[in-house]
PDB file of C-alpha atoms in Angstrom:
ATOM      1  CA  MET A   1      -0.021  -0.079  -0.020  1.00 38.00           C
ATOM      2  CA  ASN A   2       1.172   3.449  -0.947  1.00 46.00           C
ATOM      3  CA  GLN A   3       2.459   5.450   2.226  1.00 48.00           C
ATOM      4  CA  ASN A   4       0.213   8.434   1.212  1.00 53.00           C
ATOM      5  CA  LYS A   5      -2.731   6.308   1.373  1.00 61.00           C
ATOM      6  CA  GLN A   6      -2.218   4.980   4.885  1.00 74.00           C
ATOM      7  CA  PHE A   7      -4.353   6.493   7.639  1.00 81.00           C
ATOM      8  CA  PHE A   8      -1.327   6.337  10.052  1.00 85.00           C
ATOM      9  CA  SER A   9       2.101   5.821   8.536  1.00 90.00           C
ATOM     10  CA  VAL A  10       5.292   4.676  10.571  1.00 93.00           C
ATOM     11  CA  GLN A  11       6.485   8.232  10.403  1.00 92.00           C
ATOM     12  CA  MET A  12       3.146   9.595  11.648  1.00 94.00           C
ATOM     13  CA  ILE A  13       3.093   7.059  14.526  1.00 95.00           C
ATOM     14  CA  ALA A  14       6.608   7.912  15.637  1.00 96.00           C
ATOM     15  CA  GLU A  15       5.668  11.590  15.557  1.00 96.00           C
ATOM     16  CA  ALA A  16       2.480  10.978  17.569  1.00 97.00           C
ATOM     17  CA  GLY A  17       4.540   9.238  20.154  1.00 98.00           C
ATOM     18  CA  VAL A  18       6.883  12.175  20.408  1.00 98.00           C
ATOM     19  CA  ALA A  19       3.934  14.675  20.455  1.00 98.00           C
ATOM     20  CA  ILE A  20       2.277  12.756  23.228  1.00 98.00           C
ATOM     21  CA  ALA A  21       5.542  12.489  25.291  1.00 98.00           C
ATOM     22  CA  LEU A  22       6.430  16.096  24.775  1.00 98.00           C
ATOM     23  CA  SER A  23       2.904  17.217  25.683  1.00 98.00           C
ATOM     24  CA  TYR A  24       3.109  15.248  28.942  1.00 97.00           C
ATOM     25  CA  VAL A  25       6.562  16.681  29.805  1.00 98.00           C
ATOM     26  CA  LEU A  26       5.211  20.146  29.054  1.00 97.00           C
ATOM     27  CA  SER A  27       2.366  19.452  31.325  1.00 96.00           C
ATOM     28  CA  LEU A  28       4.687  19.160  34.233  1.00 96.00           C
ATOM     29  CA  PHE A  29       5.770  22.783  33.845  1.00 96.00           C
ATOM     30  CA  LYS A  30       2.678  24.685  34.834  1.00 96.00           C
ATOM     31  CA  ILE A  31       2.400  28.491  34.687  1.00 95.00           C
ATOM     32  CA  TYR A  32      -0.351  27.912  37.224  1.00 93.00           C
ATOM     33  CA  GLN A  33      -2.340  25.133  38.628  1.00 95.00           C
ATOM     34  CA  MET A  34      -6.089  25.357  39.727  1.00 93.00           C
ATOM     35  CA  PRO A  35      -6.868  23.935  43.121  1.00 91.00           C
ATOM     36  CA  GLN A  36      -9.323  21.339  41.787  1.00 89.00           C
ATOM     37  CA  GLY A  37      -7.572  20.387  38.474  1.00 88.00           C
ATOM     38  CA  GLY A  38      -6.778  22.285  35.439  1.00 91.00           C
ATOM     39  CA  SER A  39      -3.735  24.338  34.666  1.00 94.00           C
ATOM     40  CA  VAL A  40      -2.051  26.742  32.322  1.00 96.00           C
ATOM     41  CA  SER A  41       0.948  25.245  30.401  1.00 96.00           C
ATOM     42  CA  LEU A  42       2.364  24.779  26.990  1.00 96.00           C
ATOM     43  CA  SER A  43       1.344  21.075  26.879  1.00 96.00           C
ATOM     44  CA  MET A  44      -1.269  21.432  24.166  1.00 96.00           C
ATOM     45  CA  LEU A  45       1.158  22.836  21.529  1.00 96.00           C
ATOM     46  CA  PRO A  46       2.746  19.514  20.445  1.00 97.00           C
ATOM     47  CA  ILE A  47      -0.799  18.058  20.028  1.00 97.00           C
ATOM     48  CA  MET A  48      -1.833  20.984  17.860  1.00 95.00           C
ATOM     49  CA  PHE A  49       1.368  20.978  15.823  1.00 94.00           C
ATOM     50  CA  PHE A  50       0.860  17.379  15.133  1.00 95.00           C
ATOM     51  CA  ALA A  51      -2.746  18.041  13.951  1.00 94.00           C
ATOM     52  CA  VAL A  52      -1.561  20.909  11.689  1.00 92.00           C
ATOM     53  CA  ARG A  53       1.048  18.564  10.243  1.00 91.00           C
ATOM     54  CA  TRP A  54      -1.061  15.418   9.808  1.00 92.00           C
ATOM     55  CA  GLY A  55      -4.761  16.491   9.936  1.00 91.00           C
ATOM     56  CA  GLY A  56      -7.627  16.984  12.135  1.00 92.00           C
ATOM     57  CA  VAL A  57      -8.746  13.348  12.568  1.00 94.00           C
ATOM     58  CA  GLN A  58      -5.256  12.147  13.270  1.00 95.00           C
ATOM     59  CA  GLY A  59      -4.789  15.133  15.631  1.00 96.00           C
ATOM     60  CA  MET A  60      -7.996  14.096  17.408  1.00 97.00           C
ATOM     61  CA  ILE A  61      -6.862  10.582  17.800  1.00 97.00           C
ATOM     62  CA  VAL A  62      -3.534  11.723  19.245  1.00 98.00           C
ATOM     63  CA  GLY A  63      -5.166  14.280  21.640  1.00 98.00           C
ATOM     64  CA  ALA A  64      -7.444  11.435  22.888  1.00 98.00           C
ATOM     65  CA  LEU A  65      -4.455   9.217  23.454  1.00 98.00           C
ATOM     66  CA  PHE A  66      -2.841  12.044  25.436  1.00 98.00           C
ATOM     67  CA  GLY A  67      -5.914  12.398  27.462  1.00 97.00           C
ATOM     68  CA  LEU A  68      -5.843   8.648  28.175  1.00 97.00           C
ATOM     69  CA  LEU A  69      -2.093   9.058  29.334  1.00 97.00           C
ATOM     70  CA  LYS A  70      -3.211  11.820  31.671  1.00 95.00           C
ATOM     71  CA  LEU A  71      -5.910   9.432  32.946  1.00 96.00           C
ATOM     72  CA  LEU A  72      -3.498   6.584  33.464  1.00 97.00           C
ATOM     73  CA  ILE A  73      -0.954   8.737  35.304  1.00 95.00           C
ATOM     74  CA  ASN A  74      -3.128  10.975  37.631  1.00 91.00           C
ATOM     75  CA  PRO A  75      -6.773   9.805  37.510  1.00 93.00           C
ATOM     76  CA  TYR A  76      -9.635  11.401  39.333  1.00 93.00           C
ATOM     77  CA  ILE A  77     -12.759   9.320  38.440  1.00 94.00           C
ATOM     78  CA  ILE A  78     -16.199   9.643  40.061  1.00 95.00           C
ATOM     79  CA  HIS A  79     -18.287   8.439  37.045  1.00 95.00           C
ATOM     80  CA  PRO A  80     -17.506   6.733  33.757  1.00 95.00           C
ATOM     81  CA  VAL A  81     -19.060   9.737  31.743  1.00 96.00           C
ATOM     82  CA  GLN A  82     -16.965  12.126  33.803  1.00 96.00           C
ATOM     83  CA  LEU A  83     -13.864  10.171  32.838  1.00 96.00           C
ATOM     84  CA  ILE A  84     -14.665  10.669  29.211  1.00 97.00           C
ATOM     85  CA  MET A  85     -15.498  14.358  29.565  1.00 97.00           C
ATOM     86  CA  ASP A  86     -12.324  15.195  31.561  1.00 96.00           C
ATOM     87  CA  TYR A  87      -9.794  12.960  29.843  1.00 97.00           C
ATOM     88  CA  PRO A  88      -9.956  11.765  26.189  1.00 97.00           C
ATOM     89  CA  LEU A  89     -12.851  14.124  24.850  1.00 98.00           C
ATOM     90  CA  PRO A  90     -11.370  17.529  25.602  1.00 97.00           C
ATOM     91  CA  TYR A  91      -8.091  16.556  24.400  1.00 97.00           C
ATOM     92  CA  ALA A  92      -9.318  14.961  21.314  1.00 98.00           C
ATOM     93  CA  PHE A  93     -10.942  18.307  20.443  1.00 97.00           C
ATOM     94  CA  LEU A  94      -7.396  19.882  20.174  1.00 95.00           C
ATOM     95  CA  GLY A  95      -7.014  17.923  16.936  1.00 95.00           C
ATOM     96  CA  LEU A  96      -9.406  20.345  15.385  1.00 95.00           C
ATOM     97  CA  ALA A  97      -6.533  22.784  15.370  1.00 93.00           C
ATOM     98  CA  GLY A  98      -5.342  20.841  12.321  1.00 91.00           C
ATOM     99  CA  ILE A  99      -8.121  22.264  10.220  1.00 91.00           C
ATOM    100  CA  SER A 100      -7.593  25.421   8.127  1.00 88.00           C
ATOM    101  CA  TYR A 101     -10.294  27.232   6.168  1.00 86.00           C
ATOM    102  CA  MET A 102      -7.648  28.439   3.576  1.00 83.00           C
ATOM    103  CA  LYS A 103      -6.520  26.658   0.558  1.00 80.00           C
ATOM    104  CA  ASP A 104      -2.911  27.775   1.333  1.00 80.00           C
ATOM    105  CA  LYS A 105      -2.260  25.528   4.491  1.00 79.00           C
ATOM    106  CA  SER A 106       1.053  27.375   5.084  1.00 82.00           C
ATOM    107  CA  LYS A 107      -0.702  30.490   6.395  1.00 86.00           C
ATOM    108  CA  PHE A 108      -1.299  30.464  10.182  1.00 89.00           C
ATOM    109  CA  VAL A 109      -4.277  32.821   9.968  1.00 91.00           C
ATOM    110  CA  GLY A 110      -6.310  30.007   8.534  1.00 91.00           C
ATOM    111  CA  TYR A 111      -5.923  27.888  11.529  1.00 93.00           C
ATOM    112  CA  ILE A 112      -6.669  30.496  14.214  1.00 94.00           C
ATOM    113  CA  PRO A 113     -10.538  29.881  13.990  1.00 95.00           C
ATOM    114  CA  PHE A 114     -10.044  26.165  14.472  1.00 96.00           C
ATOM    115  CA  ILE A 115      -7.757  26.508  17.294  1.00 96.00           C
ATOM    116  CA  ILE A 116     -10.163  28.695  19.126  1.00 97.00           C
ATOM    117  CA  LEU A 117     -12.920  26.185  18.323  1.00 97.00           C
ATOM    118  CA  ALA A 118     -10.838  23.394  19.612  1.00 97.00           C
ATOM    119  CA  TYR A 119     -10.295  25.398  22.997  1.00 97.00           C
ATOM    120  CA  VAL A 120     -13.946  26.309  23.231  1.00 98.00           C
ATOM    121  CA  LEU A 121     -15.013  22.598  22.744  1.00 98.00           C
ATOM    122  CA  LYS A 122     -12.315  21.524  25.391  1.00 97.00           C
ATOM    123  CA  PHE A 123     -13.648  24.240  27.697  1.00 98.00           C
ATOM    124  CA  LEU A 124     -17.347  23.116  27.251  1.00 98.00           C
ATOM    125  CA  THR A 125     -16.552  19.564  28.118  1.00 98.00           C
ATOM    126  CA  HIS A 126     -14.625  20.735  31.277  1.00 96.00           C
ATOM    127  CA  PHE A 127     -17.460  23.084  31.988  1.00 97.00           C
ATOM    128  CA  LEU A 128     -20.210  20.365  31.698  1.00 97.00           C
ATOM    129  CA  SER A 129     -18.162  17.985  33.760  1.00 97.00           C
ATOM    130  CA  GLY A 130     -17.802  20.601  36.566  1.00 96.00           C
ATOM    131  CA  LEU A 131     -21.498  21.452  36.449  1.00 96.00           C
ATOM    132  CA  ILE A 132     -22.715  17.791  36.404  1.00 96.00           C
ATOM    133  CA  TYR A 133     -20.151  16.027  38.523  1.00 96.00           C
ATOM    134  CA  PHE A 134     -18.550  18.733  40.800  1.00 95.00           C
ATOM    135  CA  PRO A 135     -21.354  21.126  41.790  1.00 95.00           C
ATOM    136  CA  GLU A 136     -20.437  20.724  45.633  1.00 95.00           C
ATOM    137  CA  TYR A 137     -17.456  22.997  44.907  1.00 95.00           C
ATOM    138  CA  ALA A 138     -19.577  26.014  44.215  1.00 95.00           C
ATOM    139  CA  PRO A 139     -19.431  28.504  46.950  1.00 95.00           C
ATOM    140  CA  GLU A 140     -22.608  29.270  48.874  1.00 95.00           C
ATOM    141  CA  GLY A 141     -24.694  31.786  47.000  1.00 94.00           C
ATOM    142  CA  MET A 142     -23.132  30.936  43.541  1.00 96.00           C
ATOM    143  CA  THR A 143     -24.750  28.575  41.161  1.00 97.00           C
ATOM    144  CA  PRO A 144     -22.781  25.558  40.057  1.00 97.00           C
ATOM    145  CA  ALA A 145     -23.025  26.508  36.471  1.00 98.00           C
ATOM    146  CA  TYR A 146     -21.609  29.979  37.032  1.00 98.00           C
ATOM    147  CA  TYR A 147     -19.008  28.587  39.268  1.00 97.00           C
ATOM    148  CA  SER A 148     -18.006  25.938  36.706  1.00 97.00           C
ATOM    149  CA  PHE A 149     -17.826  28.560  33.929  1.00 98.00           C
ATOM    150  CA  LEU A 150     -15.664  30.966  35.972  1.00 97.00           C
ATOM    151  CA  TYR A 151     -13.414  28.197  37.206  1.00 97.00           C
ATOM    152  CA  ASN A 152     -12.880  26.626  33.806  1.00 97.00           C
ATOM    153  CA  LEU A 153     -12.395  29.936  32.060  1.00 97.00           C
ATOM    154  CA  GLN A 154      -9.571  30.967  34.462  1.00 97.00           C
ATOM    155  CA  TYR A 155      -7.208  28.439  33.011  1.00 96.00           C
ATOM    156  CA  SER A 156      -8.811  27.838  29.602  1.00 97.00           C
ATOM    157  CA  LEU A 157      -8.613  31.497  28.220  1.00 97.00           C
ATOM    158  CA  PRO A 158      -5.065  32.166  29.477  1.00 97.00           C
ATOM    159  CA  GLU A 159      -3.893  28.711  27.924  1.00 96.00           C
ATOM    160  CA  LEU A 160      -5.625  29.668  24.515  1.00 97.00           C
ATOM    161  CA  ILE A 161      -4.056  33.111  24.376  1.00 97.00           C
ATOM    162  CA  ILE A 162      -0.547  31.837  25.269  1.00 97.00           C
ATOM    163  CA  SER A 163      -1.007  28.988  22.744  1.00 95.00           C
ATOM    164  CA  ILE A 164      -1.975  31.249  19.827  1.00 96.00           C
ATOM    165  CA  ILE A 165       0.994  33.595  20.733  1.00 96.00           C
ATOM    166  CA  VAL A 166       3.526  30.744  20.873  1.00 96.00           C
ATOM    167  CA  ILE A 167       2.243  29.080  17.752  1.00 94.00           C
ATOM    168  CA  ALA A 168       2.415  32.459  15.949  1.00 94.00           C
ATOM    169  CA  LEU A 169       5.932  33.075  17.034  1.00 94.00           C
ATOM    170  CA  LEU A 170       7.043  29.529  16.042  1.00 93.00           C
ATOM    171  CA  TRP A 171       4.982  29.375  12.775  1.00 91.00           C
ATOM    172  CA  SER A 172       7.617  30.765  10.358  1.00 88.00           C
ATOM    173  CA  PRO A 173      10.508  28.857  11.597  1.00 87.00           C
ATOM    174  CA  LEU A 174       8.371  25.610  11.779  1.00 85.00           C
ATOM    175  CA  ARG A 175       6.280  26.092   8.696  1.00 82.00           C
ATOM    176  CA  THR A 176       8.224  23.696   6.515  1.00 79.00           C
ATOM    177  CA  LEU A 177       8.305  21.014   9.157  1.00 80.00           C
ATOM    178  CA  LEU A 178       4.547  21.213   9.559  1.00 75.00           C
ATOM    179  CA  LYS A 179       3.822  20.265   6.021  1.00 69.00           C
ATOM    180  CA  LYS A 180       2.919  16.667   5.433  1.00 60.00           C
ATOM    181  CA  GLN A 181       5.622  14.481   4.196  1.00 52.00           C
ATOM    182  CA  LYS A 182       5.081  13.297   0.434  1.00 41.00           C
TER     183      LYS A 182
END
């Protein structure tokens, strides 16, 4: 079978492993950590770079695998659906960063809406998990929905902004590496 026709080539699998490992290492270096989970770090960048290089579907698979790695290393499970909402699903959404609305895939601007969409969907899964499974953390007088929204926004929004800035800074030197291999 021609390598271009394969869904996952050997090179792609190797790069996926490196992206997942690098994402995990970067997750250890937090800009700040929230008390009940969630943090701001650069850990999502390797997953997004992988998605840009190889495509949204492959990026979603690699993102989900990263979420499962986080689950294996430091799990906090209270319900099977919460497990999905807090681990594989939000990180799978990061693969959407690999979609561009522009025909010229070498321009960063075409990826920005999908990077934002990826983080919005990641935020929504964490928000819903907090609302459904962790309402007891809401302070007295605050609704669980409002608390979950504010809590998850405190780390999701800064991480999105930092990610866009870092990707924009790295785009030019990495543009040739981000192209798919022929």
